[in-house]
Coordinates of C-alpha atoms and ligand atoms in Angstrom, one line a residue:
X1 CA -30.0 16.2 6.9
X2 CA -33.6 15.5 7.8
X3 CA -35.3 18.2 9.9
X4 CA -37.3 17.0 12.8
X5 CA -39.6 18.9 15.0
X6 CA -37.8 19.6 18.2
X7 CA -39.3 18.0 21.2
X8 CA -38.2 18.4 24.8
X9 CA -38.9 14.9 26.2
X10 CA -38.6 16.0 29.8
X11 CA -42.0 14.9 30.7
X12 CA -42.4 18.1 32.6
X13 CA -43.7 21.4 31.4
X14 CA -42.4 23.4 34.3
X15 CA -40.4 26.1 32.4
X16 CA -42.8 28.9 33.2
X17 CA -44.1 27.8 36.6
X18 CA -41.6 27.0 39.4
X19 CA -39.5 23.9 39.1
X20 CA -39.3 21.5 42.0
X21 CA -35.9 22.9 43.2
X22 CA -37.3 26.4 43.3
X23 CA -40.3 25.2 45.3
X24 CA -37.9 23.5 47.8
X25 CA -35.8 26.7 48.1
X26 CA -38.8 28.9 48.7
X27 CA -40.0 26.5 51.3
X28 CA -36.7 26.6 53.1
X29 CA -36.6 30.4 53.0
X30 CA -40.2 30.7 54.2
X31 CA -39.5 28.3 57.1
X32 CA -36.3 30.0 58.0
X33 CA -34.1 27.0 57.4
X34 CA -31.8 29.3 55.5
X35 CA -31.8 33.1 55.3
X36 CA -30.0 33.2 52.0
X37 CA -29.3 31.1 49.0
X38 CA -25.8 30.0 48.1
X39 CA -25.1 27.6 45.2
X40 CA -22.0 26.3 43.5
X41 CA -20.9 24.4 40.4
X42 CA -18.4 21.8 41.5
X43 CA -16.6 20.2 38.5
X44 CA -13.8 17.7 38.8
X45 CA -11.0 19.1 36.6
X46 CA -10.6 15.7 34.8
X47 CA -11.9 16.7 31.3
X48 CA -13.7 19.4 29.4
X49 CA -17.2 20.5 30.3
X50 CA -20.1 19.4 28.1
X51 CA -23.7 20.5 27.5
X52 CA -24.9 18.6 30.5
X53 CA -22.6 20.6 32.7
X54 CA -23.9 23.8 31.0
X55 CA -27.3 22.8 32.4
X56 CA -25.9 22.4 35.9
X57 CA -24.0 25.7 35.7
X58 CA -26.9 27.7 34.4
X59 CA -29.3 26.0 36.9
X60 CA -27.0 26.8 39.9
X61 CA -26.2 30.3 38.7
X62 CA -29.8 31.0 37.8
X63 CA -31.1 29.9 41.3
X64 CA -28.5 32.1 43.0
X65 CA -29.5 35.1 40.9
X66 CA -33.2 34.5 41.2
X67 CA -33.1 34.5 45.0
X68 CA -30.5 37.3 45.4
X69 CA -27.8 34.8 46.4
X70 CA -24.3 33.9 45.3
X71 CA -22.8 31.3 43.0
X72 CA -19.4 29.8 43.5
X73 CA -17.2 27.9 41.1
X74 CA -15.4 25.3 43.0
X75 CA -13.0 22.7 41.6
X76 CA -13.6 19.4 43.2
X77 CA -10.0 18.4 42.9
X78 CA -9.6 15.7 45.5
X79 CA -8.4 13.0 43.1
X80 CA -5.0 13.8 41.7
X81 CA -4.9 10.8 39.3
X82 CA -6.9 12.4 36.5
X83 CA -6.8 16.1 37.2
X84 CA -4.9 18.6 35.1
X85 CA -4.3 22.3 35.0
X86 CA -5.4 22.3 31.3
X87 CA -8.8 21.3 32.5
X88 CA -9.0 23.9 35.2
X89 CA -8.3 26.6 32.7
X90 CA -10.8 25.3 30.1
X91 CA -13.5 25.0 32.7
X92 CA -13.0 28.6 33.9
X93 CA -13.3 29.8 30.4
X94 CA -16.4 27.8 29.7
X95 CA -18.2 29.0 32.8
X96 CA -17.4 32.6 32.0
X97 CA -18.4 32.2 28.4
X98 CA -21.8 30.9 29.5
X99 CA -22.2 34.1 31.5
X100 CA -22.3 32.4 35.0
X101 CA -20.5 35.1 36.9
X102 CA -18.8 33.7 40.0
X103 CA -17.2 37.1 40.7
X104 CA -14.3 36.5 43.1
X105 CA -15.6 33.2 44.3
X106 CA -13.3 30.7 42.7
X107 CA -12.4 27.9 45.1
X108 CA -10.5 24.7 45.1
X109 CA -11.5 21.8 47.3
X110 CA -7.8 21.1 47.7
X111 CA -7.4 24.3 49.7
X112 CA -9.6 22.7 52.3
X113 CA -7.5 19.6 52.8
X114 CA -6.3 20.7 56.3
X115 CA -9.9 21.3 57.4
X116 CA -11.0 18.0 56.0
X117 CA -8.2 16.3 57.9
X118 CA -9.4 18.0 61.1
X119 CA -12.9 16.8 60.4
X120 CA -11.6 13.2 60.1
X121 CA -9.7 13.6 63.4
X122 CA -12.9 14.9 65.0
X123 CA -14.8 11.8 63.8
X124 CA -12.0 9.5 65.2
X125 CA -12.2 11.3 68.5
X126 CA -16.0 10.8 68.6
X127 CA -15.5 7.1 67.8
X128 CA -17.1 7.6 64.4
X129 CA -14.1 6.7 62.3
X130 CA -11.5 4.0 62.3
X131 CA -8.3 3.0 60.5
X132 CA -8.8 -0.2 58.6
X133 CA -6.2 -2.6 57.2
X134 CA -8.4 -4.7 55.0
X135 CA -7.5 -4.6 51.3
X136 CA -9.7 -3.0 48.8
X137 CA -11.0 -6.4 47.7
X138 CA -11.7 -7.5 51.2
X139 CA -13.6 -4.2 51.9
X140 CA -15.7 -4.8 48.9
X141 CA -16.4 -8.4 50.0
X142 CA -17.2 -7.5 53.6
X143 CA -19.6 -4.7 52.4
X144 CA -22.1 -7.3 51.1
X145 CA -24.8 -6.3 48.6
X146 CA -28.5 -5.6 48.4
X147 CA -29.4 -9.0 49.6
X148 CA -26.5 -9.7 52.0
X149 CA -25.8 -7.5 55.0
X150 CA -22.3 -6.3 55.5
X151 CA -19.7 -7.9 57.8
X152 CA -17.9 -5.7 60.3
X153 CA -14.2 -5.2 59.8
X154 CA -11.9 -6.8 62.4
X155 CA -10.3 -3.4 62.8
X156 CA -13.5 -1.6 63.6
X157 CA -13.0 -1.6 67.3
X158 CA -9.6 -0.1 67.5
X159 CA -9.2 2.5 70.3
X160 CA -9.5 6.2 69.6
X161 CA -5.8 6.6 70.6
X162 CA -4.7 3.9 68.2
X163 CA -6.8 5.3 65.4
X164 CA -5.4 8.8 66.0
X165 CA -1.9 7.5 65.8
X166 CA -2.4 5.4 62.7
X167 CA -4.2 8.2 60.9
X168 CA -1.4 10.6 61.7
X169 CA 1.1 8.0 60.4
X170 CA -0.9 7.7 57.2
X171 CA -0.5 11.4 56.8
X172 CA 3.2 11.2 57.5
X173 CA 3.7 8.7 54.7
X174 CA 4.4 5.6 56.8
X175 CA 2.2 3.4 54.7
X176 CA 2.0 2.4 51.1
X177 CA -0.9 3.0 48.8
X178 CA -3.8 0.7 49.7
X179 CA -2.2 -0.4 53.0
X180 CA -4.6 1.4 55.2
X181 CA -7.7 3.5 54.8
X182 CA -9.8 5.6 57.2
X183 CA -13.5 4.5 57.3
X184 CA -16.5 6.1 58.8
X185 CA -18.1 3.9 61.4
X186 CA -21.8 3.9 60.6
X187 CA -23.8 0.8 60.1
X188 CA -22.7 -2.4 58.3
X189 CA -26.3 -3.7 58.4
X190 CA -27.7 -0.6 56.7
X191 CA -30.0 -1.3 53.7
X192 CA -28.1 1.6 52.1
X193 CA -24.7 0.2 51.1
X194 CA -23.2 3.7 51.1
X195 CA -23.7 3.7 54.9
X196 CA -21.8 0.5 55.4
X197 CA -18.6 2.0 56.9
X198 CA -17.6 3.9 53.7
X199 CA -13.9 4.7 53.1
X200 CA -13.3 8.4 53.7
X201 CA -9.5 8.7 53.3
X202 CA -7.0 6.7 51.3
X203 CA -3.3 6.7 51.0
X204 CA -2.1 7.8 47.6
X205 CA 1.5 8.8 47.0
X206 CA 0.8 11.2 44.2
X207 CA 1.6 14.8 43.3
X208 CA -1.4 17.1 43.3
X209 CA -1.8 19.9 40.7
X210 CA -2.4 22.4 43.5
X211 CA -0.9 21.0 46.7
X212 CA 2.1 19.3 45.1
X213 CA 3.6 16.7 47.4
X214 CA 2.2 18.1 50.6
X215 CA -0.3 15.3 51.0
X216 CA -0.1 11.6 50.6
X217 CA -3.6 10.9 51.9
X218 CA -6.6 12.1 50.0
X219 CA -10.3 12.3 51.1
X220 CA -12.9 10.4 49.2
X221 CA -15.6 12.2 47.3
X222 CA -18.5 11.4 49.6
X223 CA -16.6 12.7 52.6
X224 CA -15.0 15.7 50.9
X225 CA -18.0 17.1 49.0
X226 CA -20.3 17.8 51.9
X227 CA -17.4 19.4 53.8
X228 CA -16.6 21.6 50.8
X229 CA -20.2 22.7 50.7
X230 CA -20.4 23.4 54.4
X231 CA -17.2 25.4 54.5
X232 CA -18.5 27.6 51.7
X233 CA -21.9 28.0 53.4
X234 CA -23.6 26.5 50.5
X235 CA -27.3 26.2 51.3
X236 CA -28.6 24.1 48.4
X237 CA -26.1 21.5 47.0
X238 CA -27.6 20.6 43.7
X239 CA -26.4 17.5 42.1
X240 CA -27.6 14.7 39.7
X241 CA -29.8 11.7 40.5
X242 CA -27.0 9.2 40.9
X243 CA -26.2 10.8 44.2
X244 CA -29.7 10.3 45.7
X245 CA -28.6 7.2 47.5
X246 CA -25.6 9.1 48.9
X247 CA -27.7 11.8 50.5
X248 CA -27.9 10.0 53.9
X249 CA -24.1 9.9 53.9
X250 CA -23.9 13.5 52.9
X251 CA -26.2 14.4 55.9
X252 CA -24.3 12.2 58.2
X253 CA -21.0 13.9 57.3
X254 CA -22.2 17.4 57.8
X255 CA -24.0 16.5 61.1
X256 CA -21.1 14.4 62.6
X257 CA -18.5 17.1 61.6
X258 CA -20.7 19.5 63.5
X259 CA -21.2 22.2 60.9
X260 CA -23.7 24.8 61.8
X261 CA -26.5 25.5 59.4
X262 CA -25.5 22.6 57.1
X263 CA -26.2 22.5 53.4
X264 CA -28.9 20.2 52.0
X265 CA -28.5 18.1 48.8
X266 CA -31.2 18.2 46.1
X267 CA -30.9 16.0 43.1
X268 CA -32.2 16.5 39.5
X269 CA -32.0 14.4 36.4
X270 CA -28.9 14.6 34.1
X271 CA -29.4 16.0 30.7
X272 CA -29.0 13.5 28.0
X273 CA -29.1 14.3 24.3
X274 CA -29.9 12.0 21.4
X275 CA -27.2 11.5 18.7
X276 CA -24.3 12.9 20.7
X277 CA -21.8 11.7 23.2
X278 CA -21.9 13.5 26.6
X279 CA -19.9 11.1 28.8
X280 CA -16.5 12.4 29.6
X281 CA -15.2 8.8 29.4
X282 CA -16.4 8.4 25.8
X283 CA -15.2 11.9 24.7
X284 CA -11.8 11.2 26.2
X285 CA -11.5 8.0 24.2
X286 CA -12.5 9.7 20.9
X287 CA -9.9 12.3 21.6
X288 CA -7.2 9.8 22.6
X289 CA -8.0 7.6 19.6
X290 CA -7.6 10.6 17.2
X291 CA -11.1 10.1 15.9
X292 CA -11.9 13.7 16.7
X293 CA -9.7 16.8 16.5
X294 CA -9.4 17.4 20.2
X295 CA -11.9 18.1 23.0
X296 CA -13.3 21.0 20.9
X297 CA -14.0 19.1 17.7
X298 CA -17.2 20.7 16.4
X299 CA -18.9 17.3 16.3
X300 CA -18.7 17.0 20.1
X301 CA -21.0 18.7 22.6
X302 CA -18.3 19.8 25.0
X303 CA -18.9 23.5 25.6
X304 CA -15.6 24.3 23.8
X305 CA -16.8 22.3 20.8
X306 CA -20.2 24.1 20.8
X307 CA -18.4 27.4 21.0
X308 CA -16.1 26.4 18.2
X309 CA -18.9 25.2 16.1
X310 CA -20.6 28.6 16.4
X311 CA -23.2 28.1 19.2
X312 CA -23.8 31.2 21.3
X313 CA -24.2 31.4 25.0
X314 CA -27.7 32.8 24.4
X315 CA -28.7 29.7 22.4
X316 CA -27.5 27.4 25.1
X317 CA -29.3 29.4 27.8
X318 CA -32.5 29.1 25.6
X319 CA -32.0 25.4 25.3
X320 CA -31.5 24.8 29.0
X321 CA -34.6 26.9 29.7
X322 CA -36.7 25.0 27.3
X323 CA -35.6 21.6 28.6
X324 CA -36.5 22.6 32.2
X325 CA -35.5 20.7 35.4
X326 CA -36.8 17.2 35.8
X327 CA -36.6 14.5 38.5
X328 CA -36.6 11.6 36.0
X329 CA -33.9 10.8 33.5
X330 CA -34.8 11.3 29.9
X331 CA -33.2 12.2 26.6
X332 CA -33.7 15.5 24.8
X333 CA -33.8 15.6 21.0
X334 CA -30.6 17.1 19.5
X335 CA -32.9 19.0 17.1
X336 CA -34.0 21.2 20.0
X337 CA -30.4 22.5 20.4
X338 CA -30.4 23.2 16.6
X339 CA -33.7 25.0 16.9
X340 CA -32.2 27.3 19.6
X341 CA -29.2 28.4 17.6
X342 CA -31.4 29.0 14.5
X343 CA -33.7 31.1 16.6
X344 CA -30.8 33.1 18.1
X345 CA -29.0 33.8 14.9
X346 CA -32.0 34.3 12.6
X347 CA -32.3 38.0 13.0
X348 CA -28.8 38.8 14.3
X349 CA -26.7 37.6 11.5
X350 CA -26.1 38.8 7.9
X351 CA -27.2 36.5 5.1
X352 CA -24.2 36.1 2.8
X353 CA -23.6 34.4 -0.5
X354 CA -21.3 31.4 -0.5
X355 CA -21.2 28.6 -3.1
X356 CA -20.3 25.3 -1.5
X357 CA -20.2 23.1 -4.6
X358 CA -19.4 25.4 -7.4
X359 CA -19.9 25.3 -11.1
X360 CA -19.1 28.2 -13.4
X361 CA -21.9 30.3 -14.9
X362 CA -21.0 32.5 -17.9
X363 CA -23.4 35.3 -18.9
X364 CA -22.5 35.5 -22.6
X365 CA -24.1 38.8 -23.3
X366 CA -22.5 40.6 -20.4
X367 CA -19.5 42.8 -21.3
X368 CA -16.2 40.9 -21.0
X369 CA -14.3 43.1 -18.5
X370 CA -17.2 44.8 -16.8
X371 CA -17.7 44.6 -13.1
X372 CA -20.4 46.3 -11.1
X373 CA -21.8 46.2 -7.6
X374 CA -25.3 45.2 -6.6
X375 CA -26.9 46.2 -3.4
X376 CA -28.1 43.2 -1.3
X377 CA -30.0 43.5 2.0
X378 CA -28.1 41.9 4.9
X379 CA -31.2 40.3 6.5
X380 CA -34.6 40.6 4.9
X381 CA -36.3 40.0 8.2
X382 CA -34.2 42.6 10.0
X383 CA -33.8 45.8 8.0
X384 CA -31.7 47.2 10.9
X385 CA -28.8 45.2 9.6
X386 CA -28.7 47.4 6.5
X387 CA -27.4 46.4 3.0
X388 CA -24.1 45.7 1.5
X389 CA -22.6 46.0 -2.0
X390 CA -21.7 42.8 -3.7
X391 CA -19.5 42.7 -6.8
X392 CA -21.1 41.1 -9.9
X393 CA -19.5 40.2 -13.3
X394 CA -19.7 38.1 -16.4
X395 CA -18.4 35.0 -14.8
X396 CA -20.0 33.7 -11.6
X397 CA -20.0 30.6 -9.5
X398 CA -23.4 29.0 -8.7
X399 CA -24.2 25.7 -6.8
X400 CA -23.8 22.7 -9.0
X401 CA -27.3 21.5 -7.9
X402 CA -28.8 24.7 -9.2
X403 CA -28.4 23.5 -12.8
X404 CA -29.9 20.5 -14.4
X405 CA -29.8 19.7 -18.0
X406 CA -33.0 17.6 -17.8
X407 CA -35.0 19.0 -14.8
X408 CA -37.5 16.9 -12.9
X409 CA -41.0 18.3 -12.2
X410 CA -41.1 21.3 -9.9
X411 CA -37.5 22.2 -10.5
X412 CA -37.5 25.9 -10.9
X413 CA -33.8 26.6 -11.0
X414 CA -31.4 26.7 -14.0
X415 CA -32.2 24.4 -17.0
X416 CA -32.0 25.2 -20.7
X417 CA -34.6 27.8 -21.7
X418 CA -35.6 28.7 -18.1
X419 CA -35.3 32.2 -16.6
X420 CA -34.3 32.6 -13.0
X421 CA -33.3 35.4 -10.7
X422 CA -29.7 35.8 -9.6
X423 CA -30.3 37.0 -6.1
X424 CA -30.2 40.8 -5.9
X425 CA -28.8 41.1 -9.4
X426 CA -30.5 40.2 -12.7
X427 CA -32.9 37.8 -14.4
X428 CA -30.9 35.3 -16.6
X429 CA -32.1 32.7 -19.0
X430 CA -30.1 29.5 -19.3
X431 CA -28.9 28.7 -22.7
X432 CA -27.0 25.4 -22.2
X433 CA -23.9 23.9 -20.8
X434 CA -20.4 22.5 -21.5
X435 CA -19.3 19.1 -20.3
X436 CA -16.1 17.2 -20.0
X437 CA -15.4 13.8 -21.6
X438 CA -17.1 12.1 -18.6
X439 CA -20.3 14.0 -19.1
X440 CA -19.7 16.3 -16.0
X441 CA -21.0 19.8 -16.4
X442 CA -18.1 22.2 -16.5
X443 CA -19.7 25.5 -17.5
X444 CA -23.3 26.7 -17.6
X445 CA -24.2 29.4 -20.1
X446 CA -26.9 32.0 -19.9
X447 CA -27.9 35.5 -21.1
X448 CA -29.1 38.3 -18.9
X449 CA -31.7 41.0 -19.2
X450 CA -30.1 44.4 -18.4
X451 CA -33.5 45.8 -17.6
X452 CA -33.9 43.6 -14.5
X453 CA -31.2 45.0 -12.3
X454 CA -32.0 44.5 -8.6
X455 CA -33.8 41.3 -9.4
X456 CA -37.2 42.5 -10.8
X457 CA -38.5 43.3 -14.2
X458 CA -40.2 46.4 -15.3
X459 CA -42.8 44.5 -17.3
X460 CA -43.9 42.6 -14.3
X461 CA -42.5 39.3 -15.6
X462 CA -42.2 36.7 -12.8
X463 CA -39.6 34.0 -12.3
X464 CA -40.0 31.0 -10.0
X465 CA -36.5 30.4 -9.0
X466 CA -33.9 32.6 -7.2
X467 CA -30.4 31.3 -6.9
X468 CA -27.3 32.7 -5.1
X469 CA -24.0 33.3 -6.8
X470 CA -20.5 34.7 -6.2
X471 CA -18.6 36.7 -8.9
X472 CA -15.6 34.6 -10.0
X473 CA -13.2 37.5 -10.3
X474 CA -13.6 38.7 -6.7
X475 CA -14.6 35.4 -5.1
X476 CA -12.6 34.2 -2.0
X477 CA -11.8 30.6 -1.8
X478 CA -12.8 28.9 1.5
X479 CA -13.1 25.5 3.1
X480 CA -16.5 24.5 4.5
X481 CA -16.9 21.7 7.0
X482 CA -20.3 20.0 7.2
X483 CA -21.2 17.9 10.2
X484 CA -23.5 15.1 10.9
X485 CA -24.0 13.3 14.2
X486 CA -20.9 11.6 15.5
X487 CA -22.8 8.4 16.5
X488 CA -25.2 6.4 14.4
X489 CA -28.1 6.5 16.7
X490 CA -30.5 4.8 14.2
X491 CA -28.5 1.6 14.7
X492 CA -27.9 2.3 18.4
X493 CA -25.4 4.5 20.1
X494 CA -23.3 1.7 21.5
X495 CA -22.1 -1.5 19.8
X496 CA -22.4 -4.8 21.6
X497 CA -18.9 -4.6 22.9
X498 CA -19.6 -1.2 24.5
X499 CA -17.8 0.8 21.9
X500 CA -19.4 3.8 20.2
X501 CA -21.2 3.1 16.9
X502 CA -19.6 5.9 14.9
X503 CA -21.2 7.6 11.9
X504 CA -18.6 7.4 9.1
X505 CA -20.1 10.5 7.5
X506 CA -19.9 12.8 10.5
X507 CA -17.5 15.2 8.8
X508 CA -17.5 16.3 5.1
X509 CA -14.8 18.8 4.1
X510 CA -15.6 20.9 1.0
X511 CA -12.3 22.5 0.2
X512 CA -13.3 24.4 -3.0
X513 CA -16.0 26.7 -1.9
X514 CA -16.3 30.3 -3.1
X515 CA -17.6 33.1 -0.9
X516 CA -18.2 36.7 -1.5
X517 CA -15.3 39.1 -0.7
X518 CA -16.9 40.5 2.5
X519 CA -16.5 37.0 4.1
X520 CA -12.7 37.3 3.5
X521 CA -12.7 39.5 6.7
X522 CA -14.2 36.8 8.9
X523 CA -12.5 36.5 12.2
X524 CA -12.5 33.4 14.5
X525 CA -16.1 32.8 15.9
X526 CA -17.7 35.2 13.4
X527 CA -20.9 33.7 12.2
X528 CA -23.2 34.3 9.3
X529 CA -26.1 32.8 7.4
X530 CA -24.9 31.4 4.1
X531 CA -28.0 31.8 2.0
X532 CA -29.8 28.5 1.5
X533 CA -26.8 26.6 3.0
X534 CA -27.2 27.2 6.7
X535 CA -25.5 29.0 9.5
X536 CA -21.7 29.0 9.4
X537 CA -18.9 30.1 11.8
X538 CA -15.3 30.9 11.1
X539 CA -13.2 28.1 12.7
X540 CA -11.2 29.4 15.6
X541 CA -8.4 26.9 15.2
X542 CA -7.9 26.5 11.5
X543 CA -9.3 29.6 9.7
X544 CA -6.7 32.2 8.6
X545 CA -7.0 35.1 6.2
X546 CA -5.2 33.1 3.5
X547 CA -7.2 29.9 4.2
X548 CA -10.7 30.5 5.4
X549 CA -12.4 27.7 7.2
X550 CA -16.1 27.8 8.1
X551 CA -18.0 25.3 10.2
X552 CA -21.6 24.7 9.5
X553 CA -23.4 25.3 12.8
X554 CA -26.7 24.1 11.5
X555 CA -28.6 23.8 8.3
X556 CA -31.6 26.0 7.4
X557 CA -35.0 24.7 8.0
X558 CA -36.7 24.8 4.7
X559 CA -34.8 24.2 1.5
X560 CA -36.0 22.3 -1.5
X561 CA -34.3 18.9 -1.5
X562 CA -34.3 16.7 -4.6
X563 CA -35.9 13.4 -4.0
X564 CA -33.2 10.8 -4.5
X565 CA -35.4 8.2 -6.3
Ligands
LIG601 P1 -19.5 12.9 33.3 O1 -20.3 11.8 33.9 O2 -20.2 13.5 32.0 O3 -18.1 12.7 33.1 P2 -19.3 14.1 35.9 O4 -20.6 14.0 36.6 O5 -18.3 13.1 36.2 O6 -19.6 14.1 34.3 P3 -18.3 16.4 37.3 O7 -17.2 17.3 37.0 O8 -18.2 15.5 38.5 O9 -18.7 15.5 36.0 O10 -19.7 17.2 37.3 C1 -19.8 18.5 37.8 C2 -21.3 18.8 38.0 O11 -22.0 18.7 36.8 C3 -21.9 17.8 39.0 O12 -22.7 18.5 39.9 C4 -22.7 16.9 38.1 O13 -23.8 16.4 38.7 C5 -23.1 17.9 36.9 N1 -23.4 17.1 35.7 C6 -22.6 16.2 35.1 N2 -23.2 15.7 34.0 C7 -24.4 16.3 33.9 C8 -25.5 16.2 33.0 N3 -25.4 15.3 31.9 N4 -26.6 16.9 33.2 C9 -26.6 17.8 34.2 N5 -25.7 17.9 35.1 C10 -24.5 17.2 35.0
LIG602 MG1 -17.8 13.0 38.4

């Protein structure tokens, strides 16, 4: 995998100074528009959360914390078609894992259905809403477009009494899905299409995960969301840019429903990442088509997937901080996320020896049955992590690429006649190799210098190469999974037909890896640096004591790569 310099292409360098949302909040507090700050994260429980949502969660939580306010988690569960309890549970777990503490403020929009209904009745009584019998297609047609003004519905001038009766009948289940809707009466000539008598309630005979069969009418998002915010005394309702054109409707709803001290909506740009898939729609399809192993497949950037892959909440917080808050859409380089996890793990995790593509190394002058232990520092850059004892013997595994019969220039590892250091152990001199009938190297031979224990020689002799190893007798077998981007961004993320352009090499399974015995104790989510191979994390789904599975979180930055020409 090529290393790229991470760049946050946000166009804004506002990470230290105040971002524009903070400026707005401070202005509101200074002018007395609000005397407190209350934010919320309002997911629709129709899928798993992804890195973009993490940004929204941490932004909302961070603002509440910064201004001594409160942060709510509220499920925007007003559309029973796609919502599931499984998603509610996963979202709660993800928000908690990220450290966004909503304390006892876990809310469900569906708990406000009665209040929303009352708001709708109030609008009808004020002559600001009417029951409409047009079909969905007719409503669309009447609404016009950017060039054509809308046409008023023939049902627009129904009396308040008739509207009240019909709306009640809608609630009582007298009408089929689509037969009638409740619409706000605003302005069919508005240049903003969202204001052209939007539908605010529809009939849908469907069971809801929270309210069961109590309701057969459900509020539309643009009507429900501002009411949810107002009921919870949200001050700053932070959402993404696509809702900018909906803001006049948001303001209309809270005003006409007569909420005191109504919330205000502020929009920011969605977070997009290169080389990954963030849209729920696409992820869902990958899951349903069996291309990935569930919503938490480590190639995805759902929060569950990032956690499974070995990302930490700290690394994601660092990433979100570095990206900052912008008002214009842009894409952030995936390499920035990788940079953050490397930075977070660099000093915190032990550096272990694991051989991913093994070939046997036999030290011919080392006593047959002898085993000894060598002391290896856990992290050279962080002595606080101490040292550990690693078993060493006559037969070891080394990486296949650490031996070459005929070395190219500047290759300092094993080749006949060359002396190298076995990390933390001894100097060895390569004496040759054995091969099978196809010419593949099966065993590498060497001799060791017993005077070099610990990896240095008394006579001051230097070696240029240091390689890692695992003693064959005590090695633990493991499976390592290496990942590349799931989409082939070089050729374009999407094909012409709108399907994703998948990278066929996004997953490589190495099933015959050998790791040092200490790693045999790895529990789900434990992560380590595997020397020279990257950071790895024990897979929470598939790793068991008798079948270890490690996911590569990210490769290391600098490692000598053989040029392939
Ligand atoms: P998607 O489009 O990825 O399916 P969504 O917007 O439908 O996501 P919601 O559950 O409605 O998902 O979103 C909850 C909150 O997360 C909203 O406030 C939304 O604006 C915010 N959000 C969603 N995607 C992103 C993103 N990529 N970057 C930042 N915030 C996001
Ligand atoms: Mg949505």
